[in-house]
mmCIF file of C-alpha atoms in Angstrom:
data_model
loop_
_atom_site.group_PDB
_atom_site.id
_atom_site.type_symbol
_atom_site.label_atom_id
_atom_site.label_comp_id
_atom_site.label_asym_id
_atom_site.label_seq_id
_atom_site.Cartn_x
_atom_site.Cartn_y
_atom_site.Cartn_z
ATOM 1 C CA UNK X 1320 -25.005 18.188 -31.516
ATOM 2 C CA UNK X 1321 -26.737 18.761 -27.371
ATOM 3 C CA UNK X 1322 -24.906 15.414 -26.618
ATOM 4 C CA UNK X 1323 -21.932 17.027 -27.854
ATOM 5 C CA UNK X 1324 -22.440 19.847 -25.572
ATOM 6 C CA UNK X 1325 -23.109 17.733 -22.489
ATOM 7 C CA UNK X 1326 -20.007 16.160 -23.200
ATOM 8 C CA UNK X 1327 -17.715 18.217 -23.009
ATOM 9 C CA UNK X 1328 -19.384 19.805 -19.793
ATOM 10 C CA UNK X 1329 -18.822 16.946 -18.260
ATOM 11 C CA UNK X 1330 -15.717 16.897 -18.875
ATOM 12 C CA UNK X 1331 -14.995 20.179 -18.584
ATOM 13 C CA UNK X 1332 -16.235 20.594 -14.683
ATOM 14 C CA UNK X 1333 -15.611 16.923 -13.111
ATOM 15 C CA UNK X 1334 -15.017 17.300 -10.106
ATOM 16 C CA UNK X 1335 -11.649 15.432 -8.661
ATOM 17 C CA UNK X 1336 -11.957 12.666 -6.280
ATOM 18 C CA UNK X 1337 -10.027 12.842 -3.419
ATOM 19 C CA UNK X 1338 -9.514 10.752 -0.597
ATOM 20 C CA UNK X 1339 -7.703 12.034 2.805
ATOM 21 C CA UNK X 1340 -6.371 10.307 5.569
ATOM 22 C CA UNK X 1341 -6.991 11.625 9.534
ATOM 23 C CA UNK X 1342 -4.021 9.642 11.696
ATOM 24 C CA UNK X 1343 -1.924 10.315 14.314
ATOM 25 C CA UNK X 1344 -1.513 8.615 17.962
ATOM 26 C CA UNK X 1345 -5.023 6.125 19.629
ATOM 27 C CA UNK X 1346 -7.043 9.625 21.664
ATOM 28 C CA UNK X 1347 -5.449 12.613 19.548
ATOM 29 C CA UNK X 1348 -8.820 13.500 18.369
ATOM 30 C CA UNK X 1349 -9.495 12.555 15.089
ATOM 31 C CA UNK X 1350 -12.265 11.243 14.918
ATOM 32 C CA UNK X 1351 -13.642 13.777 16.299
ATOM 33 C CA UNK X 1352 -12.121 15.545 13.258
ATOM 34 C CA UNK X 1353 -14.097 13.391 11.285
ATOM 35 C CA UNK X 1354 -17.447 14.293 13.365
ATOM 36 C CA UNK X 1355 -16.777 18.016 12.653
ATOM 37 C CA UNK X 1356 -16.210 18.019 8.751
ATOM 38 C CA UNK X 1357 -19.159 16.253 8.176
ATOM 39 C CA UNK X 1358 -21.280 19.061 10.489
ATOM 40 C CA UNK X 1359 -19.228 21.200 8.947
ATOM 41 C CA UNK X 1360 -19.836 20.293 5.043
ATOM 42 C CA UNK X 1361 -22.909 18.027 5.170
ATOM 43 C CA UNK X 1362 -22.064 14.145 4.506
ATOM 44 C CA UNK X 1363 -24.823 12.318 3.810
ATOM 45 C CA UNK X 1364 -24.711 10.345 7.571
ATOM 46 C CA UNK X 1365 -25.511 13.587 10.129
ATOM 47 C CA UNK X 1366 -21.621 13.894 12.425
ATOM 48 C CA UNK X 1367 -21.790 11.705 15.901
ATOM 49 C CA UNK X 1368 -22.317 14.674 19.534
ATOM 50 C CA UNK X 1369 -18.748 14.084 20.194
ATOM 51 C CA UNK X 1370 -19.876 12.959 23.626
ATOM 52 C CA UNK X 1371 -21.158 9.360 22.000
ATOM 53 C CA UNK X 1372 -17.390 8.844 20.078
ATOM 54 C CA UNK X 1373 -15.378 5.701 21.075
ATOM 55 C CA UNK X 1374 -11.613 4.870 20.488
ATOM 56 C CA UNK X 1375 -11.841 3.402 16.418
ATOM 57 C CA UNK X 1376 -10.477 0.608 15.966
ATOM 58 C CA UNK X 1377 -10.443 -0.132 12.065
ATOM 59 C CA UNK X 1378 -11.993 2.403 10.204
ATOM 60 C CA UNK X 1379 -14.270 5.343 10.160
ATOM 61 C CA UNK X 1380 -15.446 7.577 6.392
ATOM 62 C CA UNK X 1381 -17.215 9.614 5.826
ATOM 63 C CA UNK X 1382 -17.388 11.986 2.342
ATOM 64 C CA UNK X 1383 -18.456 15.042 1.761
ATOM 65 C CA UNK X 1384 -17.977 17.635 -1.185
ATOM 66 C CA UNK X 1385 -16.159 20.601 -0.931
ATOM 67 C CA UNK X 1386 -13.813 23.498 -2.830
ATOM 68 C CA UNK X 1387 -15.986 21.963 -5.922
ATOM 69 C CA UNK X 1388 -14.434 18.176 -4.777
ATOM 70 C CA UNK X 1389 -15.947 15.041 -3.715
ATOM 71 C CA UNK X 1390 -13.461 14.530 -1.017
ATOM 72 C CA UNK X 1391 -13.335 10.984 1.687
ATOM 73 C CA UNK X 1392 -12.272 11.533 4.908
ATOM 74 C CA UNK X 1393 -10.947 7.945 6.252
ATOM 75 C CA UNK X 1394 -10.255 7.971 10.395
ATOM 76 C CA UNK X 1395 -7.720 5.313 10.646
ATOM 77 C CA UNK X 1396 -7.127 3.498 14.429
ATOM 78 C CA UNK X 1397 -4.348 4.911 15.933
ATOM 79 C CA UNK X 1398 -3.499 2.323 18.685
ATOM 80 C CA UNK X 1399 0.138 1.161 18.201
ATOM 81 C CA UNK X 1400 -0.828 -1.820 17.086
ATOM 82 C CA UNK X 1401 -3.302 -0.621 14.328
ATOM 83 C CA UNK X 1402 -0.579 2.163 13.249
ATOM 84 C CA UNK X 1403 0.926 -0.574 11.284
ATOM 85 C CA UNK X 1404 -2.110 -0.293 9.070
ATOM 86 C CA UNK X 1405 -1.926 3.148 7.956
ATOM 87 C CA UNK X 1406 0.860 2.320 4.657
ATOM 88 C CA UNK X 1407 -2.832 0.017 3.300
ATOM 89 C CA UNK X 1408 -4.519 3.425 2.056
ATOM 90 C CA UNK X 1409 -1.052 5.966 1.188
ATOM 91 C CA UNK X 1410 -1.364 4.835 -2.666
ATOM 92 C CA UNK X 1411 -4.584 5.889 -2.533
ATOM 93 C CA UNK X 1412 -4.052 8.922 -0.393
ATOM 94 C CA UNK X 1413 -4.099 12.683 -1.253
ATOM 95 C CA UNK X 1414 -3.368 14.895 1.654
ATOM 96 C CA UNK X 1415 -2.868 13.906 5.175
ATOM 97 C CA UNK X 1416 -4.190 15.177 8.770
ATOM 98 C CA UNK X 1417 -2.004 14.332 11.062
ATOM 99 C CA UNK X 1418 -4.031 14.864 14.316
ATOM 100 C CA UNK X 1419 -1.937 15.494 17.984
ATOM 101 C CA UNK X 1420 -3.443 15.660 21.481
ATOM 102 C CA UNK X 1421 -1.547 18.416 22.328
ATOM 103 C CA UNK X 1422 -2.102 18.237 25.952
ATOM 104 C CA UNK X 1423 -0.793 15.108 26.560
ATOM 105 C CA UNK X 1424 2.847 15.685 26.684
ATOM 106 C CA UNK X 1425 3.720 12.399 27.949
ATOM 107 C CA UNK X 1426 3.335 11.467 24.319
ATOM 108 C CA UNK X 1427 4.583 13.761 22.377
ATOM 109 C CA UNK X 1428 7.400 12.640 21.223
ATOM 110 C CA UNK X 1429 5.760 8.914 20.206
ATOM 111 C CA UNK X 1430 3.592 11.416 18.303
ATOM 112 C CA UNK X 1431 5.984 13.097 16.576
ATOM 113 C CA UNK X 1432 7.920 9.735 16.043
ATOM 114 C CA UNK X 1433 4.683 8.458 14.140
ATOM 115 C CA UNK X 1434 4.257 11.799 11.801
ATOM 116 C CA UNK X 1435 7.907 10.574 10.979
ATOM 117 C CA UNK X 1436 7.055 7.721 9.301
ATOM 118 C CA UNK X 1437 4.087 8.595 7.697
ATOM 119 C CA UNK X 1438 5.823 11.882 6.381
ATOM 120 C CA UNK X 1439 8.585 9.427 4.518
ATOM 121 C CA UNK X 1440 6.293 6.631 3.396
ATOM 122 C CA UNK X 1441 7.267 7.115 -0.680
ATOM 123 C CA UNK X 1442 3.515 6.400 -1.082
ATOM 124 C CA UNK X 1443 3.595 9.974 0.177
ATOM 125 C CA UNK X 1444 5.911 11.447 -0.964
ATOM 126 C CA UNK X 1445 4.061 14.708 -3.003
ATOM 127 C CA UNK X 1446 0.995 14.485 -0.694
ATOM 128 C CA UNK X 1447 0.249 17.660 1.536
ATOM 129 C CA UNK X 1448 0.201 17.358 4.885
ATOM 130 C CA UNK X 1449 -1.510 19.290 8.177
ATOM 131 C CA UNK X 1450 -0.870 18.413 11.537
ATOM 132 C CA UNK X 1451 -3.667 19.325 13.667
ATOM 133 C CA UNK X 1452 -2.600 20.312 17.575
ATOM 134 C CA UNK X 1453 -5.924 19.622 19.166
ATOM 135 C CA UNK X 1454 -6.710 20.185 22.688
ATOM 136 C CA UNK X 1455 -6.219 23.765 22.723
ATOM 137 C CA UNK X 1456 -8.907 24.548 25.302
ATOM 138 C CA UNK X 1457 -7.667 21.794 27.662
ATOM 139 C CA UNK X 1458 -5.076 23.849 30.329
ATOM 140 C CA UNK X 1459 -1.791 23.681 29.678
ATOM 141 C CA UNK X 1460 -2.150 22.884 25.808
ATOM 142 C CA UNK X 1461 1.311 22.797 24.227
ATOM 143 C CA UNK X 1462 0.616 25.626 21.620
ATOM 144 C CA UNK X 1463 1.016 25.988 17.783
ATOM 145 C CA UNK X 1464 4.859 26.833 17.691
ATOM 146 C CA UNK X 1465 6.125 24.984 20.337
ATOM 147 C CA UNK X 1466 4.684 21.475 18.157
ATOM 148 C CA UNK X 1467 6.149 23.137 15.273
ATOM 149 C CA UNK X 1468 9.742 22.495 16.533
ATOM 150 C CA UNK X 1469 9.276 19.636 17.807
ATOM 151 C CA UNK X 1470 7.859 17.813 14.523
ATOM 152 C CA UNK X 1471 10.216 20.690 12.603
ATOM 153 C CA UNK X 1472 7.692 21.544 10.659
ATOM 154 C CA UNK X 1473 9.397 24.863 10.034
ATOM 155 C CA UNK X 1474 12.168 22.731 8.150
ATOM 156 C CA UNK X 1475 9.964 21.341 5.874
ATOM 157 C CA UNK X 1476 8.362 23.885 5.063
ATOM 158 C CA UNK X 1477 11.796 26.065 4.171
ATOM 159 C CA UNK X 1478 13.088 22.788 2.563
ATOM 160 C CA UNK X 1479 9.894 23.597 0.696
ATOM 161 C CA UNK X 1480 9.924 19.948 -1.400
ATOM 162 C CA UNK X 1481 6.409 19.528 0.246
ATOM 163 C CA UNK X 1482 3.170 21.521 1.367
ATOM 164 C CA UNK X 1483 2.916 20.813 5.577
ATOM 165 C CA UNK X 1484 1.227 22.562 7.992
ATOM 166 C CA UNK X 1485 0.492 22.741 11.453
ATOM 167 C CA UNK X 1486 -2.308 24.353 13.272
ATOM 168 C CA UNK X 1487 -3.665 24.889 16.718
ATOM 169 C CA UNK X 1488 -7.291 24.071 16.829
ATOM 170 C CA UNK X 1489 -9.792 22.502 18.921
ATOM 171 C CA UNK X 1490 -12.988 19.665 18.067
ATOM 172 C CA UNK X 1491 -14.377 20.273 21.233
ATOM 173 C CA UNK X 1492 -15.329 24.137 20.119
ATOM 174 C CA UNK X 1493 -14.638 23.580 16.224
ATOM 175 C CA UNK X 1494 -12.000 26.446 16.729
ATOM 176 C CA UNK X 1495 -9.819 26.114 13.656
ATOM 177 C CA UNK X 1496 -11.658 22.701 12.294
ATOM 178 C CA UNK X 1497 -12.468 23.461 8.877
ATOM 179 C CA UNK X 1498 -10.683 26.642 8.353
ATOM 180 C CA UNK X 1499 -7.595 24.120 8.610
ATOM 181 C CA UNK X 1500 -9.514 21.524 6.203
ATOM 182 C CA UNK X 1501 -9.913 23.746 3.717
ATOM 183 C CA UNK X 1502 -6.642 24.908 3.490
ATOM 184 C CA UNK X 1503 -5.821 20.665 3.389
ATOM 185 C CA UNK X 1504 -8.281 20.090 0.657
ATOM 186 C CA UNK X 1505 -6.584 23.004 -1.470
ATOM 187 C CA UNK X 1506 -3.278 21.828 -1.693
ATOM 188 C CA UNK X 1507 -4.120 18.192 -2.180
ATOM 189 C CA UNK X 1508 -6.731 19.545 -5.515
ATOM 190 C CA UNK X 1509 -3.317 21.005 -7.087
ATOM 191 C CA UNK X 1510 -1.332 18.115 -7.509
ATOM 192 C CA UNK X 1511 -3.979 17.233 -10.047
ATOM 193 C CA UNK X 1512 -1.959 13.781 -11.185
ATOM 194 C CA UNK X 1513 -2.942 12.495 -7.795
ATOM 195 C CA UNK X 1514 -6.201 13.958 -7.721
ATOM 196 C CA UNK X 1515 -8.566 11.180 -10.057
ATOM 197 C CA UNK X 1516 -11.652 12.830 -11.845
ATOM 198 C CA UNK X 1517 -14.838 10.931 -10.997
ATOM 199 C CA UNK X 1518 -16.489 8.478 -13.806
#
């Protein structure tokens, strides 16, 4: 009887395992988002100081537990040649963080095109997207409303076919990073068929 109760408990209270891709053009702050997630949610490895972060050439990852889920964040390189590799991860992805350098006006359209490429990929058809308008601490940074217009986020929300949100943040002082990632994880958990339970 004890083993049956233990088995029922294990089945009923398994944590879903979620994979979250962090993508965006190079220099947008993807690794800073990863390190802030490690610091906020407690990974096995301590977060790097932001001053020690170097450009990602392949992939960085962190595993944390939050919102009653085991979450693996994949931070993927954002250089032009690396972006073609993003799709290799999409079939196993439950949610996407797309990071934008809101202070780099010259690359906002490039970032928007990369976002649309990810958003339109068939393997991400039901995955929630979080667009982080990063570097709000920088002088002249583009605000969330202006970026939402450029990225057509309001139109996507009105269409109601997918869960997409754009939020202003600053990895320099961690402003709104934790709350935004929690939103995405809750959205990803709601898509239970995509979230694999623990073995």
